[in-house]
Coordinates of C-alpha atoms in Angstrom, one line a residue:
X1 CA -83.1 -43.6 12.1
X2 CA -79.6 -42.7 13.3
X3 CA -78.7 -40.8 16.2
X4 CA -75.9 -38.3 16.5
X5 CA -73.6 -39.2 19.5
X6 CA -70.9 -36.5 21.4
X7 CA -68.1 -37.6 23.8
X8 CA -67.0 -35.2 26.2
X9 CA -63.2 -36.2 28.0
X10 CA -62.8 -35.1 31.7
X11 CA -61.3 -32.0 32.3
X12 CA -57.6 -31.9 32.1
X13 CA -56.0 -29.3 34.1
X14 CA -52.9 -27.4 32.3
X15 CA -49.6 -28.9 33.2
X16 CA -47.1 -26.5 33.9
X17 CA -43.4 -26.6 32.3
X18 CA -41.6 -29.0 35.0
X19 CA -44.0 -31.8 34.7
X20 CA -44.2 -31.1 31.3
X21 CA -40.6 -31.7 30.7
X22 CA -40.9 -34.6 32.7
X23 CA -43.3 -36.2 30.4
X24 CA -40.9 -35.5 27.7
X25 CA -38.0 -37.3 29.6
X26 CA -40.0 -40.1 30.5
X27 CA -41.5 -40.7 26.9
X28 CA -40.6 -44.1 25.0
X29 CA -41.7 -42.8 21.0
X30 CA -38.8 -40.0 20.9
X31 CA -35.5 -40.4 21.1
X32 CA -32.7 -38.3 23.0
X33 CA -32.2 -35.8 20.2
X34 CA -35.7 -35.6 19.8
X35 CA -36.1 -34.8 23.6
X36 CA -33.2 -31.9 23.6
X37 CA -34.7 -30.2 21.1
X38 CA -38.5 -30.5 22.7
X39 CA -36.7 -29.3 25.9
X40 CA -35.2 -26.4 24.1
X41 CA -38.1 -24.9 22.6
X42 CA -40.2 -25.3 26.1
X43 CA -37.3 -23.2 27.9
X44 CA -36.8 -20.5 25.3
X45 CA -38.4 -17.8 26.4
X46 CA -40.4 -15.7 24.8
X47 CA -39.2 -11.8 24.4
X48 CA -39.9 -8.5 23.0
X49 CA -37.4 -7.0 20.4
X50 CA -36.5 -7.5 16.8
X51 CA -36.8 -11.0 15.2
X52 CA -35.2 -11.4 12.0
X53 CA -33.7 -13.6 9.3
X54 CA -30.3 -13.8 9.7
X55 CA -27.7 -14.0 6.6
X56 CA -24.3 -15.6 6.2
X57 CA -21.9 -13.2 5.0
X58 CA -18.4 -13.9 3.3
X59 CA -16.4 -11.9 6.1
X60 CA -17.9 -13.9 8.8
X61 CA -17.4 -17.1 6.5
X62 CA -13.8 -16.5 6.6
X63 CA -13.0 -16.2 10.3
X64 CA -14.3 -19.9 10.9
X65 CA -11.0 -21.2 9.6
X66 CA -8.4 -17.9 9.5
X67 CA -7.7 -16.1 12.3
X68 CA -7.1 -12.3 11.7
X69 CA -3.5 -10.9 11.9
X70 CA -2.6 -7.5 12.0
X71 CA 0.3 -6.8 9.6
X72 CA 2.5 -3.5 9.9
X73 CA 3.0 -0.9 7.3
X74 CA 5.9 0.5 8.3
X75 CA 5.8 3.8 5.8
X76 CA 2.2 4.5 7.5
X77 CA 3.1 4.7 11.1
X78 CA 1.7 7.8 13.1
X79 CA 4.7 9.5 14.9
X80 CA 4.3 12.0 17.6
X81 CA 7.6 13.6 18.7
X82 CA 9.9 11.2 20.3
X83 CA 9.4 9.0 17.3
X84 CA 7.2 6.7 19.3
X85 CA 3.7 4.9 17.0
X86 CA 0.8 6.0 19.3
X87 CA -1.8 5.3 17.2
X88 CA -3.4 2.7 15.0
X89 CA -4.7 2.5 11.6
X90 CA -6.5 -0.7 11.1
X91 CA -7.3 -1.0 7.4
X92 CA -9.3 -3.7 6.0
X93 CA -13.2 -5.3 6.9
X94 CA -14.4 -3.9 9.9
X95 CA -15.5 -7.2 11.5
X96 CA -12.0 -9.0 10.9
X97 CA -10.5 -5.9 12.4
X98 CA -12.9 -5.8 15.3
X99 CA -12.1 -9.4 15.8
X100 CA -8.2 -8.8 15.9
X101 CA -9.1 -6.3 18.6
X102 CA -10.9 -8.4 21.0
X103 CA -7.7 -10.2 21.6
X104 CA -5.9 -7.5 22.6
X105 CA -8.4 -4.4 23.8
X106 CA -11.7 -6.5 25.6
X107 CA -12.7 -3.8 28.1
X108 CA -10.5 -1.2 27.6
X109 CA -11.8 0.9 24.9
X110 CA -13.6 4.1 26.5
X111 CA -15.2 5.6 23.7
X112 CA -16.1 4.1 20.1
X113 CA -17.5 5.9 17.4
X114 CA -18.8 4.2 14.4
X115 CA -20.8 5.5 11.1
X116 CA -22.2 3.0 9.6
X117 CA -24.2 2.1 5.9
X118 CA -27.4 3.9 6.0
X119 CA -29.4 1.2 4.1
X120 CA -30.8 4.3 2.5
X121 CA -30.8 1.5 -1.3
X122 CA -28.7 4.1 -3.4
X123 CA -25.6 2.2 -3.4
X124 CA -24.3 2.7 -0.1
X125 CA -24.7 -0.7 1.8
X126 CA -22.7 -3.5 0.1
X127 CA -23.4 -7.0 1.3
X128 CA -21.1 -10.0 0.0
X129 CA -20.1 -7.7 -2.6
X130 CA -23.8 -7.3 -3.7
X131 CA -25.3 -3.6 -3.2
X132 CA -28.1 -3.9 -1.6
X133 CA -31.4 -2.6 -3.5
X134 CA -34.2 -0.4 -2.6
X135 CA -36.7 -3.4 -3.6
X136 CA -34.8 -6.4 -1.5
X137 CA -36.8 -8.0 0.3
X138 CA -34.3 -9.0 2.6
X139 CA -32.6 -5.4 3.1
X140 CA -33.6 -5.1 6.8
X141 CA -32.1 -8.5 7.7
X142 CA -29.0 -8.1 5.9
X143 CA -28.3 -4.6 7.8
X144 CA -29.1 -5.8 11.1
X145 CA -26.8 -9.7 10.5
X146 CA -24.2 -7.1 9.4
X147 CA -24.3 -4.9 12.5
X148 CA -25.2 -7.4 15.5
X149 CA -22.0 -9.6 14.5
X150 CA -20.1 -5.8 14.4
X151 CA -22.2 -4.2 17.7
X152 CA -21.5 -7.4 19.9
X153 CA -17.6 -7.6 19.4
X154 CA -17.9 -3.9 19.8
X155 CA -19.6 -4.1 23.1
X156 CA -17.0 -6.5 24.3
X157 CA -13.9 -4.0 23.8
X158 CA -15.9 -1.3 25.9
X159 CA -14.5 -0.4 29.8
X160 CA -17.4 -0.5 32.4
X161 CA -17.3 3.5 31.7
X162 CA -17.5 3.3 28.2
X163 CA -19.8 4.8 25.4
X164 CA -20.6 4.5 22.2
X165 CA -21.7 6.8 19.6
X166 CA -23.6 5.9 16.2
X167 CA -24.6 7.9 13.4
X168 CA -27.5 7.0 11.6
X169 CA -30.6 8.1 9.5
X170 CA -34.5 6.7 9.6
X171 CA -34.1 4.4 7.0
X172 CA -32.3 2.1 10.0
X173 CA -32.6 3.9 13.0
X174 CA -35.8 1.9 14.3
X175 CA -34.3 -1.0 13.9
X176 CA -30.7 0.0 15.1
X177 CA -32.7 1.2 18.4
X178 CA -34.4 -2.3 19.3
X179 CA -30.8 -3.8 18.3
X180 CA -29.1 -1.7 20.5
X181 CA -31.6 -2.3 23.3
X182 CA -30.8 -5.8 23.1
X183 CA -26.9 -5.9 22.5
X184 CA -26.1 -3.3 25.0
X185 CA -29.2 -3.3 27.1
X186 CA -32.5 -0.4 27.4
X187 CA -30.7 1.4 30.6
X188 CA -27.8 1.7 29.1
X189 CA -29.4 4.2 26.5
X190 CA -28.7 7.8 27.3
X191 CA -29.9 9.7 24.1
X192 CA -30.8 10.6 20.6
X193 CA -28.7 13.4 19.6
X194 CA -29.6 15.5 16.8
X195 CA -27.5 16.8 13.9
X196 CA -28.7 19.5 11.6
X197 CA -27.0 19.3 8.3
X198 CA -29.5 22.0 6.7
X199 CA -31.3 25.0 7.6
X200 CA -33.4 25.5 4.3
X201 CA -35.6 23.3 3.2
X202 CA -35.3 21.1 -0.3
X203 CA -37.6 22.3 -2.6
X204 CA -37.0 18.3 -4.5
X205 CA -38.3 17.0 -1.5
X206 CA -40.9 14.7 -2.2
X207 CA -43.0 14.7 1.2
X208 CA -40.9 16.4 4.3
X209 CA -38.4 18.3 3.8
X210 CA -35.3 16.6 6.7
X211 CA -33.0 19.2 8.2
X212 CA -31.5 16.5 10.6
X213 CA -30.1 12.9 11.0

């Protein structure tokens, strides 16, 4: 007849992140990159916001080796007038252009205003020169690599005064809130500010009937 046996271990108390890290240090079966990275995940601390995949895109691809330079076209100039330029007309991807900017503008730009692709999937959000579809299963992620590259240069050209102003709809505004909140900070939010575009309500409406962005 055999007889079932149980081992119980003592005890062990938790150890806390310090002498945990010094464990790592001291260990002889990993090696130093092996260590780094161990270290790195134990210090990363854990937060609330948004959490998503992020995706290369070909604008970004292209500043890693060319700079962007801002060429003048002379027959478009803005003249007030004494003949002087006192304004600017940057034409061309908005994150090359914003780029450009922060070698010339960080912290002195009071008031930005930006409008951009509602990610509504009818052809109005183009990604790597791909419209993005109703049925990606990526579409979120896409939006929000495209605007935290664009939202983060943008924060850096703001004066301690300055505000920005973003136009948007619910298929991102969720998300663009939580991004926000982490690019520019929660206490930096003033408002939502409402914008009726209708008074009557759609009879093609399919549930509710929006009046407002």
């Amino acid at each position: 007849m055999t007889h079932a046996g149980f081992l119980w271990l003592p005890t062990q108390k938790a150890m806390n992140k310090p002498q945990l890290i010094k464990k790592i240090h001291d260990s002889d079966f990993l090696d130093k990159e092996e260590k780094t990275a161990l270290i790195e995940l134990i210090n990363h601390n854990k937060r609330y916001g948004l959490v998503w995949e992020n995706k290369t895109e070909d604008a970004e691809e292209l500043l890693r080796e060319n700079l962007p330079v801002l060429r003048e076209v002379a027959d478009k100039k803005i003249f007030t007038g004494d003949d002087n330029p006192n304004h600017i007309i940057i034409e061309g991807d908005n994150l090359h252009a914003l780029t450009a900017l922060s070698f010339t503008h960080q912290n002195k730009i009071n008031v930005i205003y930006i409008d951009p692709p509602y990610n509504t999937g009818n052809k109005d959000f183009i990604y790597n020169d791909t419209y993005i579809d109703k049925e990606d299963s990526f579409k979120h992620s896409k939006w929000l690599s495209f605007m935290a590259k664009r939202l983060k240069i943008a924060k850096s050209l703001l004066s301690n005064n300055g505000a920005i102003f973003i136009s948007i709809d619910d298929n991102e505004q969720a998300q663009l809130k939580l991004l926000c909140d982490e690019i520019f900070l929660e206490s930096s939010f003033i408002g939502n500010v409402i914008w009726q575009h209708s008074i009557q309500g759609k009879n093609d409406a399919k549930t509710i009937s929006l009046h407002h962005n």
